[in-house]
Amino acid sequence: MEPPWKAFPRIPWGSLGWRMGPGENFWFAWTAWYLALPEESKAEYRSQQPEAVGWSGFYEFCENGTLPPHYLEREARIAAAACPPVPSENKITDPDRVVWMIRHYLKKPTINVRVFDYGSNETVYRDPVGNTWCFVTPMGQISGPSTAYLYRYDGKLVGEDNLEVQRPIS
């Protein structure tokens, strides 16, 4: 059985493509097959099918659950980006800092709220100081990178009933 990077060369390791559709089916089948091999066969398979670029640590992950280098490097970057916004900062564009803020600093409101603009698709968060932040994932851009970002939102918020929600949101 060929390894995942050969069976689906356009799906990178860690992609959503391995958690749905044909990639997911292959992933489960390949993992069950590989883990059932005797140790000598696994060693032979690894030598015949070396990890492709971007798949470093894959066999260790499958066999022992060892986190891959690319994951550890990303987590280190996110930890290094740990910094709450200063009062004058209204937009966060650094991807690692955006992840840190969503994981560790911002909280989802206890009630369902959205920005008043019906055309927007932002996720609303609150910070410990009472500010409202929106997470945006640009879609349909014609050119340039499509990088998610956070921005401080001072506009109107509405709840499920489309009535304005007073600040600070809880």
XYZ file of C-alpha atoms in Angstrom:
170
model
C 0.000 0.000 0.000
C 1.454 3.365 -0.934
C 1.966 6.030 1.771
C -0.458 8.939 2.133
C 1.831 11.483 0.429
C 1.918 9.314 -2.710
C -1.753 8.314 -2.680
C -2.883 11.933 -2.267
C 0.095 14.155 -3.164
C -2.006 17.339 -3.113
C -3.147 16.905 0.502
C -0.442 18.106 2.938
C 0.017 16.476 6.321
C -2.297 18.115 8.838
C -4.816 19.194 6.199
C -8.561 18.919 6.647
C -8.438 16.640 3.598
C -7.306 13.803 5.877
C -10.351 14.248 8.101
C -13.081 14.070 5.471
C -13.841 12.432 2.139
C -11.477 10.126 0.273
C -8.445 11.314 2.253
C -10.062 10.308 5.535
C -11.016 6.862 4.215
C -7.500 6.284 2.948
C -5.923 7.575 6.188
C -7.861 5.122 8.353
C -7.247 2.214 5.992
C -3.536 2.972 5.656
C -3.023 3.470 9.418
C -4.782 0.185 10.271
C -2.771 -1.620 7.602
C 0.574 -0.119 8.628
C 0.114 -0.641 12.377
C -0.809 -4.295 11.773
C 2.530 -4.962 10.035
C 5.225 -6.849 11.969
C 8.122 -4.646 13.119
C 10.493 -6.017 10.446
C 7.969 -5.231 7.713
C 7.476 -1.712 9.054
C 11.243 -1.125 8.965
C 11.420 -2.423 5.382
C 8.439 -0.275 4.344
C 10.009 2.847 5.916
C 13.243 2.251 4.020
C 11.385 1.748 0.724
C 8.998 4.661 1.328
C 10.982 7.455 3.029
C 9.000 10.391 4.393
C 8.401 13.051 1.763
C 9.150 16.744 2.248
C 6.647 18.059 4.779
C 6.078 14.604 6.284
C 9.090 14.476 8.615
C 8.268 12.492 11.754
C 5.230 10.811 10.189
C 6.195 7.223 10.998
C 7.129 8.131 14.589
C 3.764 9.852 14.945
C 1.864 6.804 13.647
C 3.782 4.301 15.751
C 4.292 6.208 19.010
C 2.177 9.359 18.866
C 5.329 11.514 18.835
C 4.371 14.994 17.702
C 5.978 15.925 14.368
C 8.654 18.637 14.116
C 6.449 20.977 12.067
C 3.779 20.868 14.792
C 6.285 21.520 17.583
C 7.814 24.418 15.606
C 4.395 26.000 15.067
C 3.482 25.638 18.751
C 6.785 27.310 19.691
C 6.019 30.221 17.328
C 2.549 30.593 18.824
C 3.971 30.605 22.368
C 6.558 33.217 21.344
C 3.756 35.401 19.962
C 1.998 35.552 23.356
C 1.230 39.218 23.846
C -2.079 40.876 24.708
C -2.941 43.877 22.531
C -2.047 47.358 23.693
C -4.957 49.862 23.862
C -3.958 51.539 20.587
C -3.752 48.252 18.674
C -6.858 47.666 16.584
C -5.817 44.927 14.166
C -3.778 41.730 14.673
C -2.460 40.195 11.461
C 0.410 37.965 12.627
C -1.001 34.426 12.176
C 0.751 33.017 15.248
C -0.427 35.856 17.444
C -3.981 35.485 16.128
C -3.917 31.812 17.160
C -2.475 32.658 20.601
C -5.128 35.307 21.213
C -7.982 32.975 20.258
C -6.604 30.094 22.322
C -5.478 31.962 25.432
C -6.656 35.560 25.613
C -10.050 35.970 23.974
C -13.273 34.267 25.017
C -16.458 33.579 23.100
C -19.412 35.490 24.542
C -21.849 33.507 26.683
C -24.686 34.693 24.411
C -24.923 34.455 20.634
C -23.970 37.789 19.112
C -22.942 38.968 15.693
C -21.916 42.204 14.099
C -24.849 44.229 12.807
C -23.658 44.112 9.179
C -25.614 41.253 7.595
C -22.962 40.659 4.971
C -20.231 39.878 7.455
C -19.199 36.447 8.605
C -16.936 37.343 11.506
C -16.688 35.359 14.718
C -17.115 37.629 17.733
C -14.903 37.390 20.844
C -14.436 39.451 23.996
C -11.208 40.212 25.837
C -10.640 40.470 29.600
C -10.818 44.277 29.424
C -14.278 44.256 27.807
C -13.310 44.977 24.199
C -15.007 43.170 21.345
C -12.836 41.501 18.711
C -13.828 39.945 15.403
C -12.028 37.089 13.698
C -12.069 37.381 9.907
C -11.100 34.829 7.295
C -10.975 36.632 3.946
C -12.664 34.677 1.197
C -12.837 35.247 -2.516
C -9.824 37.538 -2.727
C -8.695 38.141 -6.286
C -5.011 38.495 -5.467
C -2.641 38.406 -2.528
C -2.518 36.106 0.473
C -5.731 35.242 2.264
C -4.620 35.654 5.870
C -7.049 35.508 8.761
C -6.866 38.401 11.216
C -8.493 39.919 14.306
C -9.774 43.456 14.612
C -11.195 45.437 17.509
C -14.875 46.077 16.840
C -16.685 49.108 18.238
C -19.807 48.905 16.084
C -23.260 47.599 16.763
C -23.758 44.017 17.980
C -27.040 42.148 17.776
C -28.275 38.946 19.376
C -30.319 36.060 17.998
C -33.438 38.229 18.191
C -31.740 40.924 16.032
C -31.936 43.391 18.903
C -28.897 45.395 19.874
C -26.701 43.856 22.571
C -25.269 46.206 25.184
C -21.545 46.242 25.999
C -19.494 44.913 27.517
C -20.659 41.508 26.370
C -20.244 38.692 28.844
